[in-house]
PDB file of N, CA and C in Angstrom:
ATOM      1  N   MET A 250     104.766 109.565 121.544  1.00  0.00           N
ATOM      2  CA  MET A 250     103.393 109.512 121.261  1.00  0.00           C
ATOM      3  C   MET A 250     103.273 110.190 120.089  1.00  0.00           C
ATOM      4  N   GLU A 251     102.235 109.690 119.224  1.00  0.00           N
ATOM      5  CA  GLU A 251     101.809 110.239 117.980  1.00  0.00           C
ATOM      6  C   GLU A 251     100.464 110.519 118.016  1.00  0.00           C
ATOM      7  N   TYR A 252      99.955 111.792 117.469  1.00  0.00           N
ATOM      8  CA  TYR A 252      98.403 112.026 117.522  1.00  0.00           C
ATOM      9  C   TYR A 252      98.457 112.689 116.051  1.00  0.00           C
ATOM     10  N   ALA A 253      97.288 111.977 115.393  1.00  0.00           N
ATOM     11  CA  ALA A 253      96.932 112.159 114.155  1.00  0.00           C
ATOM     12  C   ALA A 253      96.311 113.544 114.019  1.00  0.00           C
ATOM     13  N   MET A 254      96.321 114.317 112.957  1.00  0.00           N
ATOM     14  CA  MET A 254      95.700 115.563 112.664  1.00  0.00           C
ATOM     15  C   MET A 254      94.309 115.276 112.171  1.00  0.00           C
ATOM     16  N   HIS A 255      93.191 115.794 112.491  1.00  0.00           N
ATOM     17  CA  HIS A 255      92.095 115.685 111.699  1.00  0.00           C
ATOM     18  C   HIS A 255      91.932 116.349 110.495  1.00  0.00           C
ATOM     19  N   LEU A 256      91.207 115.877 109.293  1.00  0.00           N
ATOM     20  CA  LEU A 256      91.165 116.453 107.985  1.00  0.00           C
ATOM     21  C   LEU A 256      90.136 117.968 108.360  1.00  0.00           C
ATOM     22  N   VAL A 257      90.736 118.888 107.649  1.00  0.00           N
ATOM     23  CA  VAL A 257      89.702 119.993 107.886  1.00  0.00           C
ATOM     24  C   VAL A 257      88.299 119.775 107.483  1.00  0.00           C
ATOM     25  N   ASP A 258      88.146 119.227 106.327  1.00  0.00           N
ATOM     26  CA  ASP A 258      86.854 118.853 105.777  1.00  0.00           C
ATOM     27  C   ASP A 258      85.900 118.007 106.591  1.00  0.00           C
ATOM     28  N   ASP A 259      86.580 117.037 107.410  1.00  0.00           N
ATOM     29  CA  ASP A 259      85.995 116.332 108.467  1.00  0.00           C
ATOM     30  C   ASP A 259      85.536 117.359 109.720  1.00  0.00           C
ATOM     31  N   LEU A 260      86.274 118.153 109.976  1.00  0.00           N
ATOM     32  CA  LEU A 260      86.025 118.894 111.090  1.00  0.00           C
ATOM     33  C   LEU A 260      84.922 119.918 110.672  1.00  0.00           C
ATOM     34  N   LEU A 261      84.839 120.483 109.381  1.00  0.00           N
ATOM     35  CA  LEU A 261      83.890 121.512 109.104  1.00  0.00           C
ATOM     36  C   LEU A 261      82.431 120.726 108.994  1.00  0.00           C
ATOM     37  N   THR A 262      82.421 119.258 108.555  1.00  0.00           N
ATOM     38  CA  THR A 262      81.329 118.614 108.563  1.00  0.00           C
ATOM     39  C   THR A 262      80.631 118.339 109.873  1.00  0.00           C
ATOM     40  N   GLU A 263      81.626 118.012 110.827  1.00  0.00           N
ATOM     41  CA  GLU A 263      81.179 117.772 112.106  1.00  0.00           C
ATOM     42  C   GLU A 263      80.696 119.096 112.985  1.00  0.00           C
ATOM     43  N   LEU A 264      81.333 120.206 112.685  1.00  0.00           N
ATOM     44  CA  LEU A 264      80.777 121.485 113.169  1.00  0.00           C
ATOM     45  C   LEU A 264      79.421 121.838 112.869  1.00  0.00           C
ATOM     46  N   GLY A 265      78.959 121.322 111.669  1.00  0.00           N
ATOM     47  CA  GLY A 265      77.750 121.500 111.111  1.00  0.00           C
ATOM     48  C   GLY A 265      76.542 121.055 111.914  1.00  0.00           C
ATOM     49  N   HIS A 266      76.795 120.139 112.791  1.00  0.00           N
ATOM     50  CA  HIS A 266      75.896 119.341 113.594  1.00  0.00           C
ATOM     51  C   HIS A 266      75.690 120.213 115.195  1.00  0.00           C
ATOM     52  N   TYR A 267      76.488 121.148 115.371  1.00  0.00           N
ATOM     53  CA  TYR A 267      76.450 121.835 116.632  1.00  0.00           C
ATOM     54  C   TYR A 267      75.884 123.143 116.368  1.00  0.00           C
ATOM     55  N   LEU A 268      75.198 123.564 117.575  1.00  0.00           N
ATOM     56  CA  LEU A 268      74.464 124.880 117.814  1.00  0.00           C
ATOM     57  C   LEU A 268      75.551 125.877 118.093  1.00  0.00           C
ATOM     58  N   TYR A 269      76.491 125.699 118.796  1.00  0.00           N
ATOM     59  CA  TYR A 269      77.463 126.611 119.296  1.00  0.00           C
ATOM     60  C   TYR A 269      78.870 125.997 119.157  1.00  0.00           C
ATOM     61  N   PHE A 270      79.861 126.938 118.904  1.00  0.00           N
ATOM     62  CA  PHE A 270      81.299 126.537 118.840  1.00  0.00           C
ATOM     63  C   PHE A 270      82.079 127.521 119.205  1.00  0.00           C
ATOM     64  N   CYS A 271      83.214 127.292 119.710  1.00  0.00           N
ATOM     65  CA  CYS A 271      84.183 128.460 120.106  1.00  0.00           C
ATOM     66  C   CYS A 271      85.514 128.380 119.528  1.00  0.00           C
ATOM     67  N   SER A 272      86.210 129.431 119.191  1.00  0.00           N
ATOM     68  CA  SER A 272      87.399 129.543 118.718  1.00  0.00           C
ATOM     69  C   SER A 272      88.133 130.552 119.405  1.00  0.00           C
ATOM     70  N   LEU A 273      89.532 130.171 119.975  1.00  0.00           N
ATOM     71  CA  LEU A 273      90.176 130.813 120.634  1.00  0.00           C
ATOM     72  C   LEU A 273      91.518 131.232 120.094  1.00  0.00           C
ATOM     73  N   ASP A 274      91.761 132.520 120.053  1.00  0.00           N
ATOM     74  CA  ASP A 274      93.262 132.903 119.586  1.00  0.00           C
ATOM     75  C   ASP A 274      94.225 133.190 120.768  1.00  0.00           C
ATOM     76  N   ALA A 275      95.130 132.321 120.939  1.00  0.00           N
ATOM     77  CA  ALA A 275      95.894 132.285 122.118  1.00  0.00           C
ATOM     78  C   ALA A 275      97.456 132.673 121.564  1.00  0.00           C
ATOM     79  N   THR A 276      97.562 133.551 120.620  1.00  0.00           N
ATOM     80  CA  THR A 276      98.748 133.714 120.095  1.00  0.00           C
ATOM     81  C   THR A 276      99.675 134.377 120.952  1.00  0.00           C
ATOM     82  N   SER A 277      99.011 135.555 121.611  1.00  0.00           N
ATOM     83  CA  SER A 277      99.933 136.203 122.633  1.00  0.00           C
ATOM     84  C   SER A 277      99.713 135.938 123.992  1.00  0.00           C
ATOM     85  N   GLY A 278      98.545 135.097 124.357  1.00  0.00           N
ATOM     86  CA  GLY A 278      98.196 134.922 125.671  1.00  0.00           C
ATOM     87  C   GLY A 278      98.341 133.481 126.221  1.00  0.00           C
ATOM     88  N   PHE A 279      99.035 132.539 125.455  1.00  0.00           N
ATOM     89  CA  PHE A 279      99.179 131.322 125.945  1.00  0.00           C
ATOM     90  C   PHE A 279     100.065 131.007 127.148  1.00  0.00           C
ATOM     91  N   LEU A 280     101.072 132.105 127.352  1.00  0.00           N
ATOM     92  CA  LEU A 280     101.789 132.007 128.612  1.00  0.00           C
ATOM     93  C   LEU A 280     101.014 132.455 129.616  1.00  0.00           C
ATOM     94  N   ALA A 281      99.771 133.241 129.576  1.00  0.00           N
ATOM     95  CA  ALA A 281      99.098 133.522 130.683  1.00  0.00           C
ATOM     96  C   ALA A 281      97.981 132.544 131.268  1.00  0.00           C
ATOM     97  N   VAL A 282      97.892 131.358 130.571  1.00  0.00           N
ATOM     98  CA  VAL A 282      97.027 130.483 130.879  1.00  0.00           C
ATOM     99  C   VAL A 282      97.635 129.782 132.176  1.00  0.00           C
ATOM    100  N   MET A 283      97.062 129.832 133.321  1.00  0.00           N
ATOM    101  CA  MET A 283      97.456 129.149 134.434  1.00  0.00           C
ATOM    102  C   MET A 283      97.127 127.773 134.462  1.00  0.00           C
ATOM    103  N   MET A 284      98.022 126.824 134.692  1.00  0.00           N
ATOM    104  CA  MET A 284      97.864 125.403 134.665  1.00  0.00           C
ATOM    105  C   MET A 284      98.737 124.787 135.692  1.00  0.00           C
ATOM    106  N   THR A 285      98.173 123.521 136.192  1.00  0.00           N
ATOM    107  CA  THR A 285      98.952 122.949 137.155  1.00  0.00           C
ATOM    108  C   THR A 285     100.281 122.146 136.499  1.00  0.00           C
ATOM    109  N   LEU A 286     101.019 121.798 137.048  1.00  0.00           N
ATOM    110  CA  LEU A 286     102.107 120.939 136.401  1.00  0.00           C
ATOM    111  C   LEU A 286     101.739 119.798 135.563  1.00  0.00           C
ATOM    112  N   ARG A 287     100.653 118.951 136.223  1.00  0.00           N
ATOM    113  CA  ARG A 287     100.237 117.848 135.489  1.00  0.00           C
ATOM    114  C   ARG A 287      99.506 118.272 134.152  1.00  0.00           C
ATOM    115  N   ALA A 288      98.612 119.397 134.140  1.00  0.00           N
ATOM    116  CA  ALA A 288      97.994 119.836 132.950  1.00  0.00           C
ATOM    117  C   ALA A 288      99.076 120.305 131.994  1.00  0.00           C
ATOM    118  N   ARG A 289     100.222 120.870 132.448  1.00  0.00           N
ATOM    119  CA  ARG A 289     101.175 121.392 131.355  1.00  0.00           C
ATOM    120  C   ARG A 289     101.683 120.236 130.576  1.00  0.00           C
ATOM    121  N   LYS A 290     101.974 119.067 131.161  1.00  0.00           N
ATOM    122  CA  LYS A 290     102.515 117.956 130.515  1.00  0.00           C
ATOM    123  C   LYS A 290     101.476 117.282 129.533  1.00  0.00           C
ATOM    124  N   ILE A 291     100.066 117.481 129.709  1.00  0.00           N
ATOM    125  CA  ILE A 291      99.060 116.859 128.742  1.00  0.00           C
ATOM    126  C   ILE A 291      98.578 117.813 127.758  1.00  0.00           C
ATOM    127  N   SER A 292      98.987 119.046 127.767  1.00  0.00           N
ATOM    128  CA  SER A 292      98.269 120.008 127.117  1.00  0.00           C
ATOM    129  C   SER A 292      99.128 120.469 125.976  1.00  0.00           C
ATOM    130  N   ALA A 293      98.630 121.003 124.950  1.00  0.00           N
ATOM    131  CA  ALA A 293      99.248 121.399 123.712  1.00  0.00           C
ATOM    132  C   ALA A 293      98.623 122.761 123.159  1.00  0.00           C
ATOM    133  N   PHE A 294      99.389 123.829 122.804  1.00  0.00           N
ATOM    134  CA  PHE A 294      99.044 124.907 122.001  1.00  0.00           C
ATOM    135  C   PHE A 294      99.414 124.817 120.523  1.00  0.00           C
ATOM    136  N   VAL A 295      98.489 124.720 119.567  1.00  0.00           N
ATOM    137  CA  VAL A 295      98.999 124.621 118.046  1.00  0.00           C
ATOM    138  C   VAL A 295      98.399 125.779 117.389  1.00  0.00           C
TER     139      VAL A 295
END
């Protein structure tokens, strides 16, 4: 499977339409996120 990355300019333009947005830093905590086996197969941390 291949997933294309969005262009940063496109993402910033789209964010301008929202009232709220969230940014999470999971550098040290990604192993602490509890997920089911199914969720692990379809999730990604970038």
